[in-house]
Phi, psi and omega in degrees: 000132180277134176257163183297334181272351186299313183294308180298325179287323176293323176301321178295319177297322179296320177300317177295320176297321178296319178297320177298315179301315180296335177272003180085009181265165175297130193278056176260126175240148184218138176231134176244132183234155168241107189064234178259005181267126176284124179245350178199147177216152176194161173223162185293132171229163177076027181251010182229157176074188182293335182268016180303142180219170181248030180250326188266057177286158183303320181295320178295317179297321179293320177299318178301319180291333174300311180298320178297320184284316186255347174076009181204183179302122184300327181299344178299336181280356183106187182299129181256159175238138176249130174246125182216146184289337181231139177311131182296147174280177181298317179301312183291321179299316177300315179296320178297314180298314181299332184260016170096008178284128180244356181215128178240123178245121180231157182269304187245134181286138176263096184291346183260319187226012181293140185249003186289348178263004182288138178277106182277003182264351182287148177268156181255134171259124185250128176235134181219144176268349183259338183239136181287078183218027183312121177076009180300130176257123181252139172292131180293133186304331184259005192299329182263001180278133175260130179222139179255133176247132176232111182253162175082014179282119186054040184305314183299319179293322178291315178303320179303321177300314183287326174298314178300316180301308185288341178280345178281125181301330182280351180279102184256350183296128182057029177294140179076019182253168176301320181299317179296313181298315179299315182299314185278332189237346186230337189296332183266002182274000000 
């Protein structure tokens, strides 16, 4: 369900994604809100050159700014909403959940690494040769959390960022992957 703040907040995330693109980074922008108040923002860094890494995703950067702004666990403010230009990966989704996000609004689907379709209600069976827990069934840490996913908000504008990124010869991040191929040849069909 679309809320009245979804479009303006996604527009703000797109501006952050555009800034990342202009800096040569992967164009993911993220805004985290409590009600209509922005409490965190971030864009992707560390996606170019030899020092590229998989830690400084836009969602992680936005969570960090939440802590800087409010000085404590962001979930203390109540249910939070995350707006991001690209569907969050598993790492980012876990971090968002742990930090109180109950609603994720994204623009463009990540066909390669998006985590919004993961079933958080399944239980995990853990087997270990080092710990006496053969066949132990653990309740999944997120199983009782309710989270709403809203995809495709301003999708065309978000897709445009990723098309621009992948059309640049110097953009090597995730080069040769399903996401690049889908973005350039299939996403608009």
